């Protein structure tokens, strides 16, 4: 094993190590736990940054560990892998700071932070997975690591949510496992290759289509594709940092990322199209986009509205990939990053409102902008990004998706984007109006702080809000998600 | 090689005469068996399967021992699980003292039987001929029944009696089958039988009777009715060994007969029937585990379900080509992983019962929140039992799924999927209450010694570790065909 091969391992283990140590720490060792968490997160950011810099120069590292009969654990640092790895590493650091502030003084923090770290390791592992088998292993680990976070509060409602969550995600995992076993018997162990590895002659089209349905169905559960999305609105009962991580980075992204891998790197968009599966997948994504938005309109509970918004927004990624063509693929991949940063901002803000003022419902938010201007400013940026208003990152995504749709002669995509933009506006603008322009209806609890909230609850959303703006403003500079997505999409889909 | 069955037998005699030497015997006995296994395993690894005739008498009438890769795998499993359970038992009985500090009289009966059981297991996994296998099976079964009865309460005695009757019936059926073979060929040596057995009604009849007897001992649905009572009522360390190892003994002999003695035969019809019973067992055992009210009963029903997987795999082994090989590796992988995981789960369940005075699932969260190491042990063992990565249980299941995809056995694939789902249900029945915020739980009746919790954790970690050790075990997993005479 070359020294370079240690880098992908280090990226995965930088979160796992602290997680295991924290599991054995007594509840009272707050200082040490915080140091371990932040050290792991910083180390991970460092390693992933290094890998991204190397990948930009065209260097990729691989690690192969033999596992069982013709399958191996394979980690590799291709550009697509680093898209998700970079997002997770950066947002994990921010979420860790946020979580430390959010959970101050609550019980079971050792348990929480140890599963929290495990969850990030699993995300990194599935980001760097170089074959379907490795992806599956980390995909299931992610399920196990997130369950204790979802039920963390231990109320009856959390436990019920946990049951729903586990049922859905394990069913998805099973579909994926069966599809993968079948595919392995047809085509041998499948490694991800830009452009896909399967050919038309691998098996009869019906078999290939069924396997595709199993794989995408398995991924679709975590990605929240309708009708497999049922767990998502329920699971938002989890503490805010968990929701932020689940909705922006870990779980839904794992699903969406898996769909990208299967469509572009296992089957290849050309085969998916010739099997007649691309258009149904694009339509499914479209239905999800509109359904999620419509359901979001009807929610008064802020986090639930955000959850339905996630269902809708994550489907953009699937839509972009299913449309095919370099431009649409690029739009979808960009949104993997853009949606993550914008959505995490919104959840950070929702958590700060709940933690500082006890505000959970939109109807309670009247005048909250005056009491917490920084938080609401960040929320506003995130919300405008979701609507797709220029110059936010969300606008860039929609622009390229629209162009891509026209490019593959599916002009209806533009209509879908416009309609969903309108719906997004319909469910986000009222929130902004209530928060900024309505007079407060009640006395806010006294804070006793110089700042509007604990600094650990305020700084992360401000940082991500600025990032969401910068990703839009500086989209054409070489460091943006757009440029990275362009690099990937040209590997995946011939322009 | 001869030390493997003889050493535990000697220790059994020793602790019978000098009960106060039990601690010393536990350390020396376990270490000695491990060393003997390492030596035998080394020989098998370098020179292939080894035969050994005790006292130089060739079989028959002498006693022939046979060690091949399959034996070594199961002996290894026995050493690890029995070893962990032995140290667990030291802690377990230390807590059962009367107010004056005198040891529990039941402990006196326990240790000799315990070592007898271990001797029986080792002898069975080394059995090279049909009659020795019978003797080992009988020693094993009688020790096991007596160990269930050691618990001493009415429930345990009833379960032990039922176990005894089923066990005797099973042994008799097996012996009848062996007698049929002997009458036909005048041979008892398995390798010679493998060459001599001719297709015909006598041979099929013998196999049918042998199989019926062994299926009773292995508790395949619908012959499993005795298992939940016996395994859940037995003392803590005994449950672990019964579920982890003793039921595997019958399975091991079934593999020997079906795929070695009758190896070249067209057995697909018979295995398909056994596989179907396995499929029912998976579903029935899981559903019963979901309905169980006591932790140890839940774990026992889980064994009924997990044995079902082994027999599904059993049916796949008779498939030709790739599917057969995958099925074979899957079967052995599941057998080993289940032994470790179930051993860990039962030791942990025993700790809960020992510490809280009962193992009712109602209120189990209060007990578990005070036993974090045990909770971790159950969680890890449970993940392997469900078959989630990266555990040994997952590797076994993955191999089976591939074999089923290869032979297009979609119905069985659906059974595995359903079984996985149900297993998640019964494992999480135990784990979910841990997360439930409750009032301050009542303190435990007794704080368990560290050795009990750690032994359970070690076995659970080993079950997870099996997931990473596949490349090490793979070379040992092919070739159920024993050596020629």
mmCIF file of C-alpha atoms in Angstrom, chain B residues 290-296 298 352 356-369 429-430 433-434 436 442:
data_model
loop_
_atom_site.group_PDB
_atom_site.id
_atom_site.type_symbol
_atom_site.label_atom_id
_atom_site.label_comp_id
_atom_site.label_asym_id
_atom_site.label_seq_id
_atom_site.Cartn_x
_atom_site.Cartn_y
_atom_site.Cartn_z
ATOM 1 C CA UNK B 290 -41.371 -10.700 17.938
ATOM 2 C CA UNK B 291 -44.069 -11.961 20.285
ATOM 3 C CA UNK B 292 -41.831 -13.251 23.102
ATOM 4 C CA UNK B 293 -42.243 -11.633 26.498
ATOM 5 C CA UNK B 294 -38.854 -12.591 27.950
ATOM 6 C CA UNK B 295 -35.442 -11.643 26.618
ATOM 7 C CA UNK B 296 -34.002 -15.158 26.791
ATOM 8 C CA UNK B 298 -36.651 -13.973 22.310
ATOM 9 C CA UNK B 352 -29.588 -9.106 32.446
ATOM 10 C CA UNK B 356 -32.219 -7.624 37.469
ATOM 11 C CA UNK B 357 -33.679 -10.880 38.795
ATOM 12 C CA UNK B 358 -35.923 -11.213 35.738
ATOM 13 C CA UNK B 359 -35.587 -10.836 31.991
ATOM 14 C CA UNK B 360 -39.053 -9.554 31.124
ATOM 15 C CA UNK B 361 -38.905 -7.304 28.081
ATOM 16 C CA UNK B 362 -41.227 -4.898 29.789
ATOM 17 C CA UNK B 363 -38.870 -2.545 31.546
ATOM 18 C CA UNK B 364 -35.761 -3.989 29.896
ATOM 19 C CA UNK B 365 -34.662 -0.430 29.093
ATOM 20 C CA UNK B 366 -34.206 0.333 32.785
ATOM 21 C CA UNK B 367 -31.882 -2.639 33.158
ATOM 22 C CA UNK B 368 -29.910 -1.961 30.007
ATOM 23 C CA UNK B 369 -29.318 1.713 30.730
ATOM 24 C CA UNK B 429 -37.490 -4.499 20.470
ATOM 25 C CA UNK B 430 -34.653 -4.853 22.942
ATOM 26 C CA UNK B 433 -36.204 1.022 25.175
ATOM 27 C CA UNK B 434 -32.595 2.031 25.895
ATOM 28 C CA UNK B 436 -36.547 5.959 25.693
ATOM 29 C CA UNK B 442 -34.875 1.156 40.026
#
